Amino acid sequence: MKKRIVLLPGDGIGKEVIDSAKDVLSAIAEEFNHSFSFDTHEIGGAAIDQYGTPLPETTVEACTQADAVLLGAVGGPKWDNNPSHLRPERGLLGIRKALDLYANLRPIKGFKNLLHASPLKEEVVSGSDLLIVRELTGGLYFGTPSERRDNGNAVVDTLSYSRSEIERIVDKGFQAAQQRRGLLTSVDKANVLESSKLWREIVEEKKAQYPDVAVEHVLVDAAAMKLITNPTQFDVIVTENLFGDILSDEASVLTGSLGMLPSASLREDGVGLYEPVHGSAPDIAGKGVANPVAMILSTALMLRYSFKLDDEAKVIEDAVQSVLDAGFHTADLQVADGRLVGTFEMTKLIVDYIKSQNASKCIASCYF
Ligand SMILES: NC(=O)c1ccc[n+]([C@@H]2O[C@H](COP(=O)([O-])OP(=O)(O)OC[C@H]3O[C@@H](n4cnc5c(N)ncnc54)[C@H](O)[C@@H]3O)[C@@H](O)[C@H]2O)c1
C-alpha cells in the first residue's frame, strides 16, 4: 500500500515524539511491504516564529492532499501572551476545521502493570476499556465570535449545533459501539440546554437503526462522577465538543499518564489527523525523556482507521504492550523493578519488537 503522510511536529516534545512515529511507521512499511512517504510542515508556535501565523497556507494545502496527518503537540510559554489569533492552539483548531475532522476518538485502556500509577484505586480502574467519541468542529468553540459587552464587563459565547452535525457524530458513536461491546452512553445536559435536548432527541431517533446497541443517556455532571467512581461501566461515550474535551481529560487519569493516550480525529471519508492527547510538555522538552507511547499508539489508530491496516495496527499495539510488560518505562511512569529508558530507547525497543515480532528474543538479544 502506498500512502502520503504529513508530519506536523509542532512544539516542545511534539518534535521529539514525531520522530518516534516516523521510526515505527518505517519499520511497519519495511515489515509489511508498504510505501509510506513523509512530508513535514510547521504548525503552532514553530509556524508563528517562521511564518507569522500558527497555520500557514502551505501546511493546510499539504494536509488537504495527504492520506493522513500525524501531529506532535503545539504550544508553550513563549507564545502564552500572544493575542488570540496568534496563539499556537489556533493552528490546531484551524486544521481540524479545514479538514472537517468532526469526530474525535480517544480510546482509554489501562495497561496491566501500570494500573498502580493511576491516582484512583487499582480495583476501581482495573478492567477499564472505554472509547470517548467527541464532536470536534461545532458547539461553543466554534460559535459566532465571542463578544465583550458593557465595557468588557459582560461576555457572550454561543453554543450552536445543526441537526446534521449532531447526526453524523451520533452515527459514529453507534458504529463504534457496534464494533466494541455494544453499549453507547450519550452524555448531555438535557435538563438545561436546548442544544442537549435536540442531541437527546436525535440519539433516540437513531436507536432504531442500531438495534444491536444498548443506549443510555447520562447528564454530564453525573458522567463526570461515574467516570472516576465506576469507569468499567462505560464502553462508548458520545458527546458534544466542550463536554468531550473535559471528560476525555478526566478519563485520561485512569491510565496513570498522559504519555500513554492516543487520539484520532476523523472525517467522513476516513482521512484523519492523529495525535497524542498530551500537550507540548515544555517542562521536559529537549531532554529526551518524553514518553513516545501516546504518539506511537496514534500511528496504530492511523493504520486502523485511515488505511484499514488492522493487522499492522495490532503489531504496534502488541509491541507497546510487550515492551511495557518487560518492565521498560519512561520517567513519567513509576514501575516497581522497572527499567528506566528515554524517548529514543523506548522507541527503539518498540521498533525492534516490530522487526523481530518476538518480544523475549528481541529484548534479550537486540537491546542488551
Ligand atoms: N493537542 C495539543 O497540542 C495540546 C494539548 C494540551 C496542551 N497543549 C499545550 O501544551 C502546553 C503545555 O500544556 P500542559 O503543561 O498543560 O500539558 P502537557 O500535556 O504538555 O503536560 C502536562 C504534564 O504532563 C507531562 N507530560 C505530558 N506529556 C508527556 C509525555 N509524553 N511524556 C512524559 N510526560 C508528559 C508534562 O511533562 C507535564 O508535567 C500548553 O501550551 C498547552 O496549551 C497542547
XYZ file of C-alpha atoms and ligand atoms in Angstrom:
412
model
C 0.000 0.000 0.000
C 1.244 3.469 -0.932
C 0.311 6.385 1.352
C 1.289 10.022 1.814
C 1.572 11.081 5.437
C 2.051 14.670 6.548
C 4.013 15.122 9.785
C 3.286 18.215 11.897
C 5.807 18.095 14.773
C 4.645 21.403 16.311
C 6.357 22.483 19.511
C 8.154 21.145 22.589
C 8.116 17.355 22.887
C 5.962 17.218 19.754
C 9.206 17.487 17.793
C 10.693 14.544 19.721
C 7.791 12.102 19.643
C 7.044 12.682 15.962
C 10.449 11.084 15.205
C 9.282 8.023 17.144
C 6.151 7.834 14.977
C 8.244 8.005 11.814
C 10.611 5.260 13.014
C 7.735 2.961 13.918
C 5.910 3.519 10.621
C 9.114 2.974 8.650
C 9.542 -0.365 10.431
C 5.930 -1.306 9.629
C 6.415 -0.328 5.983
C 9.541 -2.475 5.786
C 7.975 -5.483 7.505
C 4.678 -5.405 5.608
C 5.851 -4.146 2.235
C 4.112 -0.775 2.250
C 5.378 2.516 0.950
C 4.801 5.465 3.297
C 6.125 8.866 2.249
C 6.574 11.608 4.866
C 6.270 15.326 4.309
C 6.984 17.633 7.285
C 5.274 21.019 7.832
C 5.045 23.615 10.579
C 2.103 24.334 12.869
C 1.628 26.144 16.192
C 4.403 28.167 17.807
C 7.044 26.971 15.340
C 4.863 28.246 12.482
C 4.286 31.585 14.219
C 8.068 32.026 14.525
C 8.736 31.063 10.910
C 5.677 32.345 9.036
C 3.919 34.751 11.424
C 0.817 32.537 11.623
C 0.014 29.344 13.593
C -1.402 27.686 10.469
C 0.371 28.587 7.204
C -1.469 28.004 3.907
C 1.287 25.610 2.815
C 0.532 23.420 5.839
C -3.194 23.382 5.108
C -2.552 22.545 1.441
C -0.194 19.687 2.271
C -2.660 18.249 4.806
C -5.527 18.526 2.327
C -3.602 16.406 -0.163
C -2.387 13.816 2.370
C -3.878 10.421 3.153
C -3.374 11.076 6.858
C -1.764 13.608 9.179
C 0.290 12.977 12.315
C 0.640 15.828 14.777
C 3.004 16.076 17.761
C 1.736 18.913 20.004
C 1.523 22.678 19.958
C 2.051 25.460 22.476
C 4.493 26.730 25.026
C 5.230 29.679 27.344
C 6.965 31.588 24.561
C 3.599 32.286 22.910
C 1.346 32.414 26.004
C 0.929 36.188 25.901
C 0.271 36.418 22.169
C -3.093 37.820 21.020
C -5.630 35.024 20.485
C -5.240 34.860 16.664
C -1.501 34.285 17.190
C -1.813 31.505 19.774
C -0.397 28.086 18.765
C -3.725 26.396 19.666
C -5.351 28.374 16.822
C -3.324 26.222 14.443
C -4.821 23.067 15.881
C -8.416 24.326 15.835
C -7.825 25.659 12.317
C -6.523 22.414 10.835
C -9.369 20.402 12.419
C -11.858 22.800 10.864
C -10.039 22.977 7.483
C -10.057 19.193 7.161
C -13.604 18.925 8.591
C -12.411 16.494 11.248
C -15.651 16.327 13.177
C -15.132 13.116 15.132
C -12.513 12.814 17.839
C -11.906 9.302 19.144
C -9.985 8.685 22.341
C -9.556 5.081 23.444
C -8.673 4.738 27.123
C -7.428 1.402 28.325
C -5.274 0.681 31.340
C -2.047 -1.281 30.854
C -1.945 -4.077 33.424
C 1.397 -3.326 35.043
C 0.790 0.444 35.119
C -2.520 0.437 36.986
C -0.770 1.335 40.242
C 0.297 4.631 38.588
C -3.332 5.791 38.429
C -4.375 8.198 41.196
C -7.518 6.044 41.503
C -7.604 2.759 43.415
C -6.361 -0.166 41.347
C -9.605 -2.118 41.909
C -11.595 0.851 40.509
C -9.589 1.249 37.287
C -8.785 -2.408 36.668
C -10.629 -3.569 33.543
C -11.419 -0.049 32.256
C -11.633 -0.042 28.497
C -13.639 2.792 27.009
C -13.793 4.979 23.962
C -14.808 8.633 24.035
C -16.305 9.920 20.786
C -16.285 13.723 20.930
C -17.810 16.151 18.429
C -14.933 18.359 17.369
C -15.981 21.117 14.987
C -19.145 22.582 16.497
C -20.525 23.849 19.780
C -19.086 26.568 21.994
C -15.586 26.534 20.499
C -16.949 27.437 17.069
C -19.892 29.734 17.845
C -20.168 33.258 16.456
C -17.057 35.099 17.675
C -17.170 35.715 21.423
C -18.216 39.186 22.315
C -17.392 41.517 25.199
C -20.141 43.975 26.117
C -20.718 46.583 28.787
C -17.152 47.921 28.607
C -15.767 44.413 28.886
C -17.828 43.532 31.965
C -20.212 41.151 30.221
C -19.477 38.414 27.715
C -21.351 36.227 25.223
C -20.164 32.853 23.908
C -22.550 30.995 21.625
C -23.282 27.275 21.511
C -24.900 26.188 18.276
C -25.374 22.815 16.603
C -27.250 21.826 13.481
C -29.184 18.553 13.189
C -26.723 17.214 10.593
C -23.724 17.988 12.815
C -25.279 16.015 15.659
C -26.497 13.160 13.457
C -23.092 12.402 11.960
C -21.289 12.227 15.326
C -24.069 10.193 16.922
C -23.777 7.745 13.999
C -20.025 7.457 14.686
C -20.814 6.675 18.327
C -23.306 3.938 17.406
C -20.929 2.445 14.836
C -18.054 2.399 17.327
C -20.299 0.666 19.890
C -21.246 -1.949 17.279
C -17.564 -2.791 16.825
C -16.988 -2.988 20.588
C -19.212 -4.227 23.438
C -22.458 -2.715 22.145
C -23.143 -0.089 24.829
C -23.485 3.589 23.936
C -23.630 6.263 26.650
C -24.829 9.582 25.288
C -23.743 12.448 27.534
C -25.624 15.748 27.527
C -27.177 18.394 29.766
C -30.725 17.963 28.502
C -32.239 19.174 31.777
C -30.910 22.690 30.994
C -29.596 23.211 27.461
C -31.722 23.352 24.305
C -28.781 22.014 22.261
C -28.719 18.957 24.543
C -32.457 18.432 24.128
C -32.016 18.222 20.357
C -28.988 15.970 20.894
C -31.057 13.566 23.021
C -33.962 13.558 20.518
C -31.567 12.612 17.727
C -29.995 9.784 19.738
C -33.497 8.448 20.440
C -34.410 8.659 16.716
C -31.189 6.889 15.678
C -31.669 3.996 18.118
C -33.902 2.110 15.692
C -31.113 1.979 13.080
C -28.767 0.232 15.537
C -30.846 -2.451 17.290
C -27.683 -4.262 18.405
C -26.568 -1.285 20.534
C -27.921 -0.586 24.035
C -28.264 3.153 24.709
C -28.286 5.148 27.906
C -28.464 8.914 28.484
C -26.351 10.393 31.259
C -26.130 14.037 32.286
C -22.623 15.409 32.015
C -22.259 16.116 35.745
C -23.237 12.531 36.585
C -20.945 11.219 33.849
C -18.004 13.112 35.366
C -18.668 11.408 38.687
C -19.215 7.925 37.254
C -16.031 8.106 35.204
C -13.927 8.083 38.345
C -16.145 6.022 40.628
C -17.023 3.232 38.197
C -15.198 3.603 34.856
C -15.672 -0.050 33.888
C -19.397 0.590 33.318
C -18.618 2.504 30.115
C -17.993 1.163 26.627
C -18.503 4.067 24.167
C -19.328 7.602 25.309
C -20.579 10.033 22.660
C -20.829 13.709 23.472
C -20.528 17.286 22.219
C -17.351 19.333 21.960
C -16.988 21.039 25.348
C -18.251 18.097 27.421
C -15.977 15.766 25.457
C -12.969 17.988 25.996
C -13.431 17.939 29.762
C -14.490 14.295 30.154
C -11.688 12.946 27.984
C -9.068 14.745 30.067
C -10.712 13.450 33.217
C -10.712 9.918 31.799
C -7.051 10.254 30.892
C -6.072 9.914 34.557
C -7.412 6.373 34.574
C -4.308 5.090 32.858
C -1.845 6.934 35.055
C -0.069 9.075 32.472
C -0.955 11.466 29.699
C 2.001 9.998 27.866
C 0.036 6.813 27.118
C -3.050 8.169 25.375
C -3.530 8.359 21.590
C -6.325 10.072 19.677
C -7.848 10.131 16.216
C -9.781 12.961 14.562
C -11.722 11.747 11.553
C -13.578 12.965 8.520
C -16.385 11.069 6.790
C -14.109 9.645 4.063
C -11.611 8.206 6.564
C -8.928 10.871 6.221
C -7.753 11.644 9.721
C -5.397 13.562 11.965
C -3.744 11.520 14.685
C -2.075 12.966 17.755
C -1.220 12.171 21.343
C -3.626 13.578 23.929
C -0.812 15.320 25.801
C 0.498 18.804 25.083
C 3.988 20.058 24.275
C 5.244 19.496 27.866
C 7.631 22.485 27.961
C 8.953 21.305 31.353
C 10.645 18.265 29.791
C 11.090 19.402 26.159
C 14.545 18.846 24.675
C 15.616 16.432 27.416
C 14.948 13.193 25.543
C 12.753 11.850 28.351
C 9.259 12.209 26.849
C 7.129 9.097 26.696
C 6.601 8.349 22.965
C 3.874 5.722 23.535
C 0.855 8.039 23.038
C 2.314 9.158 19.697
C 3.194 5.599 18.681
C -0.282 4.325 19.585
C -1.670 7.200 17.496
C 0.128 5.721 14.471
C -1.680 2.438 15.189
C -5.007 4.300 15.133
C -3.978 5.874 11.817
C -3.252 2.465 10.275
C -6.570 1.108 11.550
C -8.967 3.980 10.815
C -7.490 5.688 7.744
C -5.690 2.816 5.991
C -7.738 -0.172 7.234
C -4.489 -1.957 8.134
C -5.764 -3.739 11.224
C -3.004 -6.376 11.438
C -0.272 -3.738 11.257
C -2.022 -1.633 13.914
C -2.218 -4.680 16.153
C 1.510 -5.343 15.741
C 2.259 -1.838 17.040
C -0.122 -2.244 19.980
C 1.371 -5.653 20.805
C 4.872 -4.181 20.603
C 3.976 -1.440 23.100
C 2.301 -3.950 25.414
C 5.235 -6.302 25.230
C 7.880 -3.648 25.941
C 5.863 -2.344 28.906
C 5.276 -5.886 30.185
C 9.032 -6.398 30.084
C 9.312 -3.541 32.603
C 10.658 -0.778 30.372
C 9.224 2.651 31.115
C 9.877 6.359 30.700
C 10.216 8.729 33.655
C 6.518 9.659 33.749
C 5.639 6.069 34.724
C 6.659 4.555 38.028
C 7.181 0.835 37.632
C 8.480 -1.268 40.521
C 11.721 -3.019 39.458
C 11.327 -1.451 36.024
C 13.998 -0.312 33.576
C 14.001 3.452 33.074
C 14.605 4.486 29.441
C 14.398 7.716 27.419
C 12.370 8.549 24.312
C 14.912 7.161 21.865
C 15.465 3.880 23.725
C 11.725 3.301 24.233
C 11.147 3.834 20.518
C 14.000 1.510 19.592
C 12.606 -1.250 21.815
C 9.224 -0.956 20.120
C 10.782 -0.844 16.638
C 12.963 -3.861 17.451
C 9.912 -5.788 18.588
C 8.073 -4.938 15.382
C 11.033 -6.114 13.333
C 11.545 -9.326 15.268
C 7.883 -9.880 16.167
C 9.241 -11.802 19.123
C 9.408 -9.819 22.313
C 11.525 -12.037 24.503
C 14.091 -12.726 21.805
C 14.303 -9.061 20.864
C 14.557 -7.635 24.347
C 17.187 -10.130 25.378
C 19.327 -10.009 22.289
C 18.680 -6.792 20.368
C 18.825 -4.310 23.156
C 21.157 -5.612 25.862
N -3.036 18.915 21.455
C -2.105 19.782 21.838
O -1.236 20.150 21.078
C -2.118 20.278 23.254
C -2.858 19.640 24.242
C -2.763 20.101 25.543
C -1.962 21.181 25.843
N -1.276 21.800 24.851
C -0.342 22.914 25.115
O 0.850 22.343 25.661
C 1.458 23.288 26.533
C 1.712 22.641 27.875
O 0.449 22.294 28.446
P 0.282 21.482 29.794
O 1.530 21.542 30.596
O -0.995 21.896 30.399
O 0.015 19.974 29.324
P 1.071 18.882 28.848
O 0.294 17.701 28.409
O 2.012 19.440 27.883
O 1.903 18.487 30.180
C 1.269 18.155 31.422
C 2.262 17.330 32.283
O 2.370 16.026 31.742
C 3.709 15.739 31.365
N 3.683 15.042 30.068
C 2.861 15.321 29.031
N 3.135 14.512 28.014
C 4.150 13.719 28.404
C 4.891 12.667 27.769
N 4.641 12.265 26.509
N 5.876 12.075 28.469
C 6.146 12.443 29.739
N 5.488 13.415 30.394
C 4.498 14.049 29.733
C 4.415 17.090 31.248
O 5.802 16.972 31.485
C 3.680 17.916 32.288
O 4.265 17.708 33.556
C 0.494 24.484 26.613
O 0.967 25.471 25.744
C -0.827 23.919 26.129
O -1.653 24.897 25.535
C -1.323 21.369 23.570
